[in-house]
Coordinates of C-alpha atoms and ligand atoms in Angstrom, one line a residue:
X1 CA -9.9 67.8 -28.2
X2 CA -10.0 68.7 -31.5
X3 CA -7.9 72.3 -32.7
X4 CA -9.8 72.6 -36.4
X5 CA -8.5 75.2 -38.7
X6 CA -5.0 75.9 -36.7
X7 CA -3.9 72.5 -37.5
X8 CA -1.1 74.4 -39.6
X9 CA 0.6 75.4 -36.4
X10 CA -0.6 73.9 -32.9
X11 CA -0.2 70.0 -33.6
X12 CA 0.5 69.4 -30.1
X13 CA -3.2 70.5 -28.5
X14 CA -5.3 68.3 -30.4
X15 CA -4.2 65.7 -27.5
X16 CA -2.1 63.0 -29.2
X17 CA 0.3 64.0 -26.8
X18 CA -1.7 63.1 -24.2
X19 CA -2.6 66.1 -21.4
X20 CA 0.6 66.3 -18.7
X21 CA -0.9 68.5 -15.8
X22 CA 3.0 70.6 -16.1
X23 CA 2.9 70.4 -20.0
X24 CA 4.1 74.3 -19.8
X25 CA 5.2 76.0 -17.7
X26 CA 6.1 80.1 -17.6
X27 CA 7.6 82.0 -14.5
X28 CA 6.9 79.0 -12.1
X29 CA 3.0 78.5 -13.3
X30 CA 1.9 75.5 -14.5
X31 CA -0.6 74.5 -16.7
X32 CA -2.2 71.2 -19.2
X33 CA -2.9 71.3 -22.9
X34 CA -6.5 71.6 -22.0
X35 CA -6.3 74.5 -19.8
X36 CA -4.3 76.4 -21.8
X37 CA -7.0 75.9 -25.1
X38 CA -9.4 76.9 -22.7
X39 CA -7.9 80.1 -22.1
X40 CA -7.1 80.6 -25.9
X41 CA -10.4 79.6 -27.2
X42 CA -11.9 82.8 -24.6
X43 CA -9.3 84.9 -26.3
X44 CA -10.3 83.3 -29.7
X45 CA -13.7 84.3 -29.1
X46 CA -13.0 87.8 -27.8
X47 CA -11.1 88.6 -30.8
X48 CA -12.9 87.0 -33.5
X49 CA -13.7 89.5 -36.3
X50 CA -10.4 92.2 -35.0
X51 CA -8.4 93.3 -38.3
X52 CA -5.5 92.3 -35.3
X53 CA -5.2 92.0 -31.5
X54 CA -2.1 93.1 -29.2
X55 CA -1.6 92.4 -25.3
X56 CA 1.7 93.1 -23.1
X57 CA 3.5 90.3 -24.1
X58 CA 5.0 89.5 -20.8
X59 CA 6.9 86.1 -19.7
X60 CA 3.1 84.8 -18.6
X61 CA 1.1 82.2 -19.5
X62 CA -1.2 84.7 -20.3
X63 CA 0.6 85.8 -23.6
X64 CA 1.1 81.9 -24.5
X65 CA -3.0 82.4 -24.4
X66 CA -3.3 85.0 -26.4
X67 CA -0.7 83.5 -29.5
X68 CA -2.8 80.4 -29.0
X69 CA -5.9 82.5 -29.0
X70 CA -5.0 84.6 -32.2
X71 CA -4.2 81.0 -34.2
X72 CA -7.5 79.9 -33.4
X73 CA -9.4 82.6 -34.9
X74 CA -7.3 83.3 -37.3
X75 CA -6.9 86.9 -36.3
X76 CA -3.3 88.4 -36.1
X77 CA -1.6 88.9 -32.2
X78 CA 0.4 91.7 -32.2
X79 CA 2.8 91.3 -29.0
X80 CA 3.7 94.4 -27.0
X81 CA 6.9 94.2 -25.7
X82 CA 6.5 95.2 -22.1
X83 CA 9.2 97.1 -21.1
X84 CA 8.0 99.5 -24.0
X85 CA 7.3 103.3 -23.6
X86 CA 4.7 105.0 -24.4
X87 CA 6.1 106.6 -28.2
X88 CA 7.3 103.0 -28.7
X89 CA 3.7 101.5 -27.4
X90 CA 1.8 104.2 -29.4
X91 CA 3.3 103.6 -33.1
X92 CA 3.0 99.7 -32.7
X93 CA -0.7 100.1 -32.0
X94 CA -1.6 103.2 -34.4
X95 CA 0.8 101.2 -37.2
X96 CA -1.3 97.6 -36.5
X97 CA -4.5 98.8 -35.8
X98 CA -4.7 96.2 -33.2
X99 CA -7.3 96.1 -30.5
X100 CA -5.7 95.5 -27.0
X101 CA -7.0 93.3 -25.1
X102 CA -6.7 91.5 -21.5
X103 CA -6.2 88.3 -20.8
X104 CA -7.6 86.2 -17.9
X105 CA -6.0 83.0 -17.8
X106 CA -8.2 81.7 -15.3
X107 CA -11.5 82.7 -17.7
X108 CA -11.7 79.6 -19.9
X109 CA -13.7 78.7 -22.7
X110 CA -14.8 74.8 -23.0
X111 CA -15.7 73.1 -25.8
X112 CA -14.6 70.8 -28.5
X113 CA -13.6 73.2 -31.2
X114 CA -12.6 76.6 -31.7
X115 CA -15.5 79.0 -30.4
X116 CA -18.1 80.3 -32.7
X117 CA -17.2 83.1 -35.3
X118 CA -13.7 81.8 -35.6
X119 CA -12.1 80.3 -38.7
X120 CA -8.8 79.4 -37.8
X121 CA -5.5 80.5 -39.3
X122 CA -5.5 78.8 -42.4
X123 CA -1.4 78.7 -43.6
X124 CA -1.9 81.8 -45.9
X125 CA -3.4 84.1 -43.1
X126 CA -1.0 86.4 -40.6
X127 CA -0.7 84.6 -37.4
X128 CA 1.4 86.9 -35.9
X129 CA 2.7 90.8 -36.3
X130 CA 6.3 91.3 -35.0
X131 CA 7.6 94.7 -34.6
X132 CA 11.7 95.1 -35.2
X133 CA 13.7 98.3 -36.2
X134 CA 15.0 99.3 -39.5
X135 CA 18.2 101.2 -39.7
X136 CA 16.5 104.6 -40.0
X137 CA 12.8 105.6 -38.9
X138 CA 10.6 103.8 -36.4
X139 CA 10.3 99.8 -36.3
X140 CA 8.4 97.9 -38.8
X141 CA 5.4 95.0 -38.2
X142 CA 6.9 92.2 -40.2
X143 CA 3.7 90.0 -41.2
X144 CA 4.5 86.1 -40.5
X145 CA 1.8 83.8 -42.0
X146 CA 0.9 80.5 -40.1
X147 CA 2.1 78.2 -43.1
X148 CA 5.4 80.1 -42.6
X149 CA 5.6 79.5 -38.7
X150 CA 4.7 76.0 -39.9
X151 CA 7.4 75.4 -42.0
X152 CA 10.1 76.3 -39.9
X153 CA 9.1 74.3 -36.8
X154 CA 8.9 71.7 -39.1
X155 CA 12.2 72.2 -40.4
X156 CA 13.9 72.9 -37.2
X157 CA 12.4 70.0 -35.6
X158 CA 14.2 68.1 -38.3
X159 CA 17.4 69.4 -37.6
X160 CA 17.6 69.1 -33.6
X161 CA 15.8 66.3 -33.7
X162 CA 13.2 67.6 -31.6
X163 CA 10.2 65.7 -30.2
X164 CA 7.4 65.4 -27.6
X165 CA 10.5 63.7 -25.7
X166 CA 12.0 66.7 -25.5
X167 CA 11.2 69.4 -22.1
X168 CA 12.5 72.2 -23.6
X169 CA 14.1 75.2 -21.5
X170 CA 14.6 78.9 -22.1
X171 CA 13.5 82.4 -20.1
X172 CA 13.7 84.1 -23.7
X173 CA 11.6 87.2 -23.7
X174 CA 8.4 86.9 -25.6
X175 CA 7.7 89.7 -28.2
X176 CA 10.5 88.0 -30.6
X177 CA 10.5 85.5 -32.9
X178 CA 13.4 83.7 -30.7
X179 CA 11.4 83.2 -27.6
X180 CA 7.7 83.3 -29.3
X181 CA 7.7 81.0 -32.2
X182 CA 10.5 78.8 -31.2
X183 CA 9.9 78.8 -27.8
X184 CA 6.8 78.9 -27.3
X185 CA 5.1 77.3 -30.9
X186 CA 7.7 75.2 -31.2
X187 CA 6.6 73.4 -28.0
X188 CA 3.3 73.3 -28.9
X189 CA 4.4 72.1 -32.5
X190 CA 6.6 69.5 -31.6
X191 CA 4.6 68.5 -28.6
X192 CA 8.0 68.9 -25.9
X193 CA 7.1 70.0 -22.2
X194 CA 8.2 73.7 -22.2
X195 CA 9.4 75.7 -19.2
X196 CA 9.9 79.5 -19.8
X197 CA 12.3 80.4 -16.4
X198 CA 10.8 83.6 -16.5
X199 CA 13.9 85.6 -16.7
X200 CA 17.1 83.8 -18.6
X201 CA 19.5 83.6 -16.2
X202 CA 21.8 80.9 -15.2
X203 CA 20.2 79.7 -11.9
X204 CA 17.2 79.3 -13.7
X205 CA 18.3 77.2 -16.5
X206 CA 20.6 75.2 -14.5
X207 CA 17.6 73.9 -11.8
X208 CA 15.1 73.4 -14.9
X209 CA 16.7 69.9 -15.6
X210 CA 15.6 70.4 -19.8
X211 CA 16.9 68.1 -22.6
X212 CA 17.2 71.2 -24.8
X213 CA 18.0 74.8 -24.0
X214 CA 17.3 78.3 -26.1
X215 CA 19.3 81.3 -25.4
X216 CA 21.1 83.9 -27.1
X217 CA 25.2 84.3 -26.4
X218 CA 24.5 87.0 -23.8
X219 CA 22.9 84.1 -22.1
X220 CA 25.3 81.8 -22.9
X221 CA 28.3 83.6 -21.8
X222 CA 26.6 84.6 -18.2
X223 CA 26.0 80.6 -17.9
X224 CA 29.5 80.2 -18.8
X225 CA 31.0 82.5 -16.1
X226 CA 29.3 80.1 -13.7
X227 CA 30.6 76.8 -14.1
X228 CA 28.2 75.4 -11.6
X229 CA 25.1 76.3 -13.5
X230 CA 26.7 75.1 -16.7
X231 CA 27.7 71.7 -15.2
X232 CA 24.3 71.2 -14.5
X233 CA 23.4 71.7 -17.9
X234 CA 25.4 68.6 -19.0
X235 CA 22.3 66.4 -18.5
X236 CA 20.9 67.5 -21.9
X237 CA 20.4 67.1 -25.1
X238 CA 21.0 70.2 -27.2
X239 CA 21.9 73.6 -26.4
X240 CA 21.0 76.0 -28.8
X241 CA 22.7 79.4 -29.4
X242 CA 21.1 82.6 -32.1
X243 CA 19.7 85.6 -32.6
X244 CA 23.2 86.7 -32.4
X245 CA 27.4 85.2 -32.8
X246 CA 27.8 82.9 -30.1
X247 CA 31.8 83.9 -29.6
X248 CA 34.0 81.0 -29.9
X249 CA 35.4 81.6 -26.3
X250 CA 31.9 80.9 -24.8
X251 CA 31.5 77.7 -27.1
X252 CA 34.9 76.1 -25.8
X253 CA 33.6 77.1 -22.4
X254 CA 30.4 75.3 -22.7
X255 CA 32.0 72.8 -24.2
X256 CA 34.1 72.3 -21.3
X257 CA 31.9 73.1 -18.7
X258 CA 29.1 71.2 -20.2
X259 CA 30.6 68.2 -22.7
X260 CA 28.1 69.7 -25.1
X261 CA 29.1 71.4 -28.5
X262 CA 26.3 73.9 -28.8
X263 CA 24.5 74.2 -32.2
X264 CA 24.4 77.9 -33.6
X265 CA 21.9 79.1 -35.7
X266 CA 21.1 81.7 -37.6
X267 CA 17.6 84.0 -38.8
X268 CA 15.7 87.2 -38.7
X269 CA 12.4 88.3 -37.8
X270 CA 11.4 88.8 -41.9
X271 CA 12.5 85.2 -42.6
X272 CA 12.6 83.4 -39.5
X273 CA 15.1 80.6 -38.6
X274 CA 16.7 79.6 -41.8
X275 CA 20.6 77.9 -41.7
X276 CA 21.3 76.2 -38.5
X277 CA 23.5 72.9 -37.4
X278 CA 22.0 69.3 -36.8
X279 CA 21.8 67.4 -33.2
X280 CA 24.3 64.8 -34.2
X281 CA 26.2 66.9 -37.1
X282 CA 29.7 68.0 -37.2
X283 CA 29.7 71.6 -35.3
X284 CA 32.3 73.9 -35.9
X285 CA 32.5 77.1 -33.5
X286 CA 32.0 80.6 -35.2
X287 CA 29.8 78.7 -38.0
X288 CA 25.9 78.5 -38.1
X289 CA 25.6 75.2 -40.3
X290 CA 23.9 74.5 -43.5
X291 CA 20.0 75.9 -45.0
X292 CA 16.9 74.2 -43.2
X293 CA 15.2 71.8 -45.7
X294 CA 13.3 74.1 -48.1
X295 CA 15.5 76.9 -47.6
X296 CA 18.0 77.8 -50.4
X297 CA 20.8 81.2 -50.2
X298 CA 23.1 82.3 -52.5
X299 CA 26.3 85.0 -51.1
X300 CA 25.9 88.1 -53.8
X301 CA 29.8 88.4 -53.5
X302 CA 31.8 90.7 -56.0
X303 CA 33.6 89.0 -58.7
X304 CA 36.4 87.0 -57.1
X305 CA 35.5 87.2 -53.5
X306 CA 34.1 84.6 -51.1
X307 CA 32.4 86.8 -48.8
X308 CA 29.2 88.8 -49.9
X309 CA 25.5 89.5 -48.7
X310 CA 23.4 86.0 -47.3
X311 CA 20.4 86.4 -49.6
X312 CA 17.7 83.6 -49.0
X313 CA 14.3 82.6 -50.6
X314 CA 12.1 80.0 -48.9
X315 CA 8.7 78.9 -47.3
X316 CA 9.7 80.5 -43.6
X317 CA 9.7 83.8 -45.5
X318 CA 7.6 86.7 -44.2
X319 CA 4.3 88.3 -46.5
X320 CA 5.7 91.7 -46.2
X321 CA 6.1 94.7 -43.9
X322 CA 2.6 95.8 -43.0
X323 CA 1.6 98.7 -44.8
X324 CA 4.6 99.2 -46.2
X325 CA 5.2 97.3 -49.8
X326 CA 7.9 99.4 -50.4
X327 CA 10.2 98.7 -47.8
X328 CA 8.8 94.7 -49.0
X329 CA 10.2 95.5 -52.3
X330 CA 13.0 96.6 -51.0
X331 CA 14.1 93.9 -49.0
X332 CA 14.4 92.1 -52.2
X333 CA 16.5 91.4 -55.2
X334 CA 15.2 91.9 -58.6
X335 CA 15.1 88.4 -59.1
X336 CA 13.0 87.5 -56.0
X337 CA 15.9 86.7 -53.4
X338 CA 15.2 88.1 -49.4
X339 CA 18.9 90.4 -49.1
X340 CA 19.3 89.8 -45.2
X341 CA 21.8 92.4 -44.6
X342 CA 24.2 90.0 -43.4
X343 CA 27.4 89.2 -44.6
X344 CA 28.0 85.9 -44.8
X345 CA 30.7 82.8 -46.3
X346 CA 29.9 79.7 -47.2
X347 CA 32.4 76.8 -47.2
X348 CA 32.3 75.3 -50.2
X349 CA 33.3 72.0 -49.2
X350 CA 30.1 71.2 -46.9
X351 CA 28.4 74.1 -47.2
X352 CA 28.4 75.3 -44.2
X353 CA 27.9 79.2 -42.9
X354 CA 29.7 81.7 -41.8
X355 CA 28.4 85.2 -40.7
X356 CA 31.0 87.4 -41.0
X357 CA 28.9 91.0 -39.9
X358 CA 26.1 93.5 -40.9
X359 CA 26.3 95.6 -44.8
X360 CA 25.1 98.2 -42.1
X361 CA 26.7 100.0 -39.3
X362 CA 23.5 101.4 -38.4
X363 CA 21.8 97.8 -37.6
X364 CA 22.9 97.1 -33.8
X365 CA 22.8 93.6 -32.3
X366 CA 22.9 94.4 -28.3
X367 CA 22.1 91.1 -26.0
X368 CA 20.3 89.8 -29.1
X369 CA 17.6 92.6 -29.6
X370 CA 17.9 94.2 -32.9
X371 CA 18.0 98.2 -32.5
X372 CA 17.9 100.5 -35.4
X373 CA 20.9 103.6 -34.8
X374 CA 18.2 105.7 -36.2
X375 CA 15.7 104.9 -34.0
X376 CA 17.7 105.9 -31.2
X377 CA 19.2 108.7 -32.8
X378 CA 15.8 110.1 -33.2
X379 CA 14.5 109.5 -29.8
X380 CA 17.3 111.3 -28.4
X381 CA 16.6 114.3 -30.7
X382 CA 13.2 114.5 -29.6
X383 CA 14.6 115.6 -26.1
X384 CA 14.5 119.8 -26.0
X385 CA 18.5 119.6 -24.9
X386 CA 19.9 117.7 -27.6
X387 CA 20.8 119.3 -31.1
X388 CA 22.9 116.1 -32.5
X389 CA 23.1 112.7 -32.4
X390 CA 24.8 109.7 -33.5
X391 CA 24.5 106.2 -32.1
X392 CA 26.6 103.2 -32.9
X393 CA 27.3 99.7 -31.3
X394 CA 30.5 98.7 -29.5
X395 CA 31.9 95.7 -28.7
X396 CA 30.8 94.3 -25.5
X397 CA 31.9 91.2 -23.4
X398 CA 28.1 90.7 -22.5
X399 CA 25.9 92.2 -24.7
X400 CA 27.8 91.5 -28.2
X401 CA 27.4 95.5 -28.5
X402 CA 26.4 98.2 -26.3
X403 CA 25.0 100.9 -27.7
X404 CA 26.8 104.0 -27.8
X405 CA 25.7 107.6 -27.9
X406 CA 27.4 110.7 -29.2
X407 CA 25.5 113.7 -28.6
X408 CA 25.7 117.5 -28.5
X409 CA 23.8 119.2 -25.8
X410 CA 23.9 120.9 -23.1
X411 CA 22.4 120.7 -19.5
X412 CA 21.9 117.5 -19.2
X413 CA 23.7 114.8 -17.8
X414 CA 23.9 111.3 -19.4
X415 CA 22.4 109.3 -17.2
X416 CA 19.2 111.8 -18.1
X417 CA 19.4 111.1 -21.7
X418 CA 19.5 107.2 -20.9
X419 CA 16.7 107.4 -19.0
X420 CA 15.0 109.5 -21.5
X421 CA 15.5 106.6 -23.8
X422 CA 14.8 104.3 -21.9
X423 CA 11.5 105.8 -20.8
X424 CA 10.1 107.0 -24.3
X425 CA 11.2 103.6 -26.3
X426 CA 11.7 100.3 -24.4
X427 CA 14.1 99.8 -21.4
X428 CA 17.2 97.3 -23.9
X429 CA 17.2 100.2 -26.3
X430 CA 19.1 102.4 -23.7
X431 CA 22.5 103.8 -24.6
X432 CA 24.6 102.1 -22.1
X433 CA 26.7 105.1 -22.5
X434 CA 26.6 108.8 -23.8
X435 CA 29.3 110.6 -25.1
X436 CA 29.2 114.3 -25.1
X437 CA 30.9 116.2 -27.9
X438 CA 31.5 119.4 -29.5
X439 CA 30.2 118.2 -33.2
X440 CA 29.4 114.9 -34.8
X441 CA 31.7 114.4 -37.9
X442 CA 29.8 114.8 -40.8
X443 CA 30.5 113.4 -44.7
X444 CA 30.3 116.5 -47.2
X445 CA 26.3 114.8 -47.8
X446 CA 25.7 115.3 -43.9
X447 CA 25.9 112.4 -42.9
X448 CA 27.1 111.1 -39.3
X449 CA 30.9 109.6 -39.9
X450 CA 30.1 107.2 -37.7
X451 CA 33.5 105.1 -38.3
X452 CA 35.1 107.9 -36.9
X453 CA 33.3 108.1 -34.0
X454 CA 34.1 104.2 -33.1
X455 CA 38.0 105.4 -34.0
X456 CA 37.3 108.2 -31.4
X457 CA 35.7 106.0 -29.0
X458 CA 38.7 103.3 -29.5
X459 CA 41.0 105.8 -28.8
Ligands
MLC1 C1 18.5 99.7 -16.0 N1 17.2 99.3 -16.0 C2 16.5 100.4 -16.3 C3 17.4 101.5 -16.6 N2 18.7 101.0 -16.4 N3 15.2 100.6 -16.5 C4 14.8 101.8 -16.8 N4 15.6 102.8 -17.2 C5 16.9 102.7 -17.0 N5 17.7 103.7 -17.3 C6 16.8 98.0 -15.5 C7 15.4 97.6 -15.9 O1 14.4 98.1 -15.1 C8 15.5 96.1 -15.8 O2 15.3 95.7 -14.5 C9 16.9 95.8 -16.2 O3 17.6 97.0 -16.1 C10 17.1 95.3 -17.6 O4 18.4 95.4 -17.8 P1 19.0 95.0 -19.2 O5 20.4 95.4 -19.1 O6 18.2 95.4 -20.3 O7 18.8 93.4 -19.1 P2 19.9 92.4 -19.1 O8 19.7 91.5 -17.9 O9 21.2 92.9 -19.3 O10 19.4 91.6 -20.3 C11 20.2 90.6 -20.9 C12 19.2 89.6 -21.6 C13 18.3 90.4 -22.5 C14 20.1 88.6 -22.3 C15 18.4 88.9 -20.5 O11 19.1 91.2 -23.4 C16 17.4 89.5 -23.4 O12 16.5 89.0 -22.9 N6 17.8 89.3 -24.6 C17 17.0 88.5 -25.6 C18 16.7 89.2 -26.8 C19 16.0 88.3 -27.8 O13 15.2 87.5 -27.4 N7 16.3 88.5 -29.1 C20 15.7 87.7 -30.1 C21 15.3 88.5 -31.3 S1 14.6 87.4 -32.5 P3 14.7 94.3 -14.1 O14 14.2 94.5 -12.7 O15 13.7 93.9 -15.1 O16 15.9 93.4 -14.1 C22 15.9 87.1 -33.5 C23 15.8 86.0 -34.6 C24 16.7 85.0 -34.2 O17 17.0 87.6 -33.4 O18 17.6 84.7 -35.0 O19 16.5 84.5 -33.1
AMP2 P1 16.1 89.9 -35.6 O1 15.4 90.5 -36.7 O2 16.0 90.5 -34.3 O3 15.6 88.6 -35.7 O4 17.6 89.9 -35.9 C1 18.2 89.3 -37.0 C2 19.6 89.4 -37.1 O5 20.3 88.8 -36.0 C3 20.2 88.8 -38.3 O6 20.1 89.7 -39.4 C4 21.7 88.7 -37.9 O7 22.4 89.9 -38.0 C5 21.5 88.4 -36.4 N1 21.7 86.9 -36.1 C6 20.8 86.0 -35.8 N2 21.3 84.8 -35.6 C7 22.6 84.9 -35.7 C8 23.8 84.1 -35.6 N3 23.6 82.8 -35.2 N4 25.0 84.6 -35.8 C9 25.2 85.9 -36.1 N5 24.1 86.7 -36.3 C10 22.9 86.3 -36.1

């Protein structure tokens, strides 16, 4: 088997890792290298020649395909998250201009190399379009090249130590960088057995029997509250915890539960995985270790303090948000540094990171999906009974944050407005709660006083 033209991304298909009958595995399906290239290179040649493609990106082996499928003819895969409505649905695919298509797993295409018409995603072409909100407006496709991809398997690989030895283990949804380029690429990188469990939940992860586990602290903590399923986790190599702060209660738990000291680490959709600890390092809880090798990041801290915005350049970094080069330019510094967002520490005796919050109050983190306030704020507008709204995020046991509503309306119960949400934009970006009041506070600019509302919530 020969993979020309992707070699930037898929090392593990052109069969040096030999062709394991269960080499993945996604919500209890099985398939080999081989089948699995079949099924891409029939997606490879249905797309050929798209400006981009996008399918439901559900737990399948079908959207494992179809990422395959886009590398190999070089044509971007836009994933759909599945539990998406139909305003959500609508912008990703007018914003892309992706095709959908279908994927039949069982159609496969043969042959030694990728089908006819197809070049191949050399390391400068878009691989894959990820859709994630902003604080305001509707989410943006944040361009990743393959050479980007690339690079950070490569790098990560360094730092866990990860191999074809490997089988690794996560039910991490698929429309994310977390569970998609990690968890899925990664595999096929690094050549490791994958098994996706389908859905992320303890049982799951605990009969896998993995040498390395993915999941954010949501995750984590549910495993946590069942010591059985985290004692049979103790047979592995490496947990792995991002995408959000592990808390250091659900660390000492695993640690205890487990004998393992889970690694944190820490990225973004624009920039992927870029600080993280090593397999065999010093791990300290609440920390997210040191840059990936050809990472650098500065903290842009006021004069005299330690704490400031994580700002990062790299070879991981994204080529922009797509059609949109002045939100790019934005997300830069005048001298060429990516400004996360994040506020971050460093400790300056081993350099090791801290992430200390969000610049924005509007940026939610809620069972690791980024949500944009704004986004939610608008879809809640959009229903004919609502004349205000202002959403935050709370803390939350579970989730890291809930999200929060705070509305003015009238004639309408919450559990409507939730549904209304959770209808129109994807299922996760439900308030988990609505608030009804008389007025939101507003700044003399107009502008929600949203610190007030937590003080009112807290109260
Ligand atoms: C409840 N449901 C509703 C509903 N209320 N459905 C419709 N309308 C309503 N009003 C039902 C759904 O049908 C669904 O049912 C279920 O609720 C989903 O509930 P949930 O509360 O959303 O799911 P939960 O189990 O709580 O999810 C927890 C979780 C999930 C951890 C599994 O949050 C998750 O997968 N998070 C991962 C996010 C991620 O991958 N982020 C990475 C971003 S990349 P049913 O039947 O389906 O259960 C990144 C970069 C980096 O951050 O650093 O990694
Ligand atoms: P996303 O774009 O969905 O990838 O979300 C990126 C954001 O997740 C970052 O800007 C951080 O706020 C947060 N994040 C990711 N990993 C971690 C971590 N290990 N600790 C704290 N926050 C994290």
């Amino acid at each position: 088997m020969t993979t020309e033209g992707d070699t930037s991304v898929l090392t593990a298909l052109d069969g040096e890792y030999g062709d394991r009958k269960d080499a993945i595995e996604v919500a209890g399906r099985t398939a080999s290298y081989e089948d699995l290239l079949g099924a891409a290179r029939a997606v490879a040649a249905d797309v050929a020649g798209a400006k981009a493609f996008a399918m439901t990106a559900t737990a399948s082996l079908e959207t494992v395909a179809a990422a395959v499928g886009g590398l190999l003819a070089g044509v971007p895969f836009v994933p759909l998250p599945p539990d998406a409505g139909p305003a959500e649905r609508e912008h990703i695919l007018q914003d892309s201009g992706a095709q959908v298509v279908e994927v039949d797993f069982a159609r496969r295409n043969s042959g030694s190399a990728a089908p006819a018409g197809t070049a191949g995603a050399g390391p400068e072409d878009p691989a894959l379009v990820l859709y994630t909100s902003g604080t305001t407006g509707a989410p943006k496709g944040v361009v990743l090249t393959a050479g980007a991809l690339a690079a950070d398997l490569d790098a990560l690989a360094e730092a866990w130590q990860w191999s074809a030895e490997d089988t690794l283990v996560h039910g991490l949804p698929l429309f994310h960088v977390h569970g998609l380029v990690l968890g899925v690429l990664g595999a096929l990188r690094t050549g490791s057995r994958l098994v996706h469990t389908g859905r992320p939940t303890p049982e799951a992860y605990a009969a896998a029997g993995g040498s390395l586990y993915f999941g954010v602290p949501t995750v984590w903590s549910r495993i946590a509250r069942e010591p059985a399923a985290a004692a049979a986790l103790s047979g592995a190599r490496l947990l792995v915890s991002g995408s959000a702060a592990l808390p250091a209660p659900v660390f000492r738990d695993l640690e205890r539960l487990t004998g393992l000291r889970p690694v944190e680490r820490y990225g973004m959709t624009e920039t992927l995985i870029t600080v993280s600890g090593r397999a065999g390092g010093e791990v300290r809880p609440g920390t997210v270790g040191t840059p990936l090798t050809g990472i650098r990041t500065r903290i842009a801290a006021e004069p005299g303090a330690e704490i400031g915005e994580l700002q990062l350049t790299g070879p991981t970094l994204f080529a922009g948000y797509l059609g949109r080069p002045e939100a790019t330019a934005g997300a830069y510094t005048e001298d060429g540094w990516f400004r996360t967002g994040d506020i971050a520490a460093v400790d300056p005796a081993d350099g090791v990171h801290r992430i200390v919050g969000r610049a924005s109050i509007d940026m939610i983190k809620s069972g690791g999906y980024r949500i944009g306030a704004g986004e939610i704020e608008n879809a809640l507008l959009d229903h004919p009974k609502v004349s205000e709204a202002a959403v935050v995020g709370v803390p939350d046991a579970d989730l890291g944050q809930r999200i929060v509503a705070f509305v003015v309306a009238e004639g309408v119960t919450g559990a409507e407005l939730t549904d209304f949400v959770a209808a129109n934009l994807s299922v996760h970006k439900r308030p988990r709660e609505v608030r009804f009041v008389p007025a939101v506070p507003r700044n003399a600019m107009g502008k929600p006083q949203k610190k007030l509302l937590l003080e009112q919530y807290g109260a």
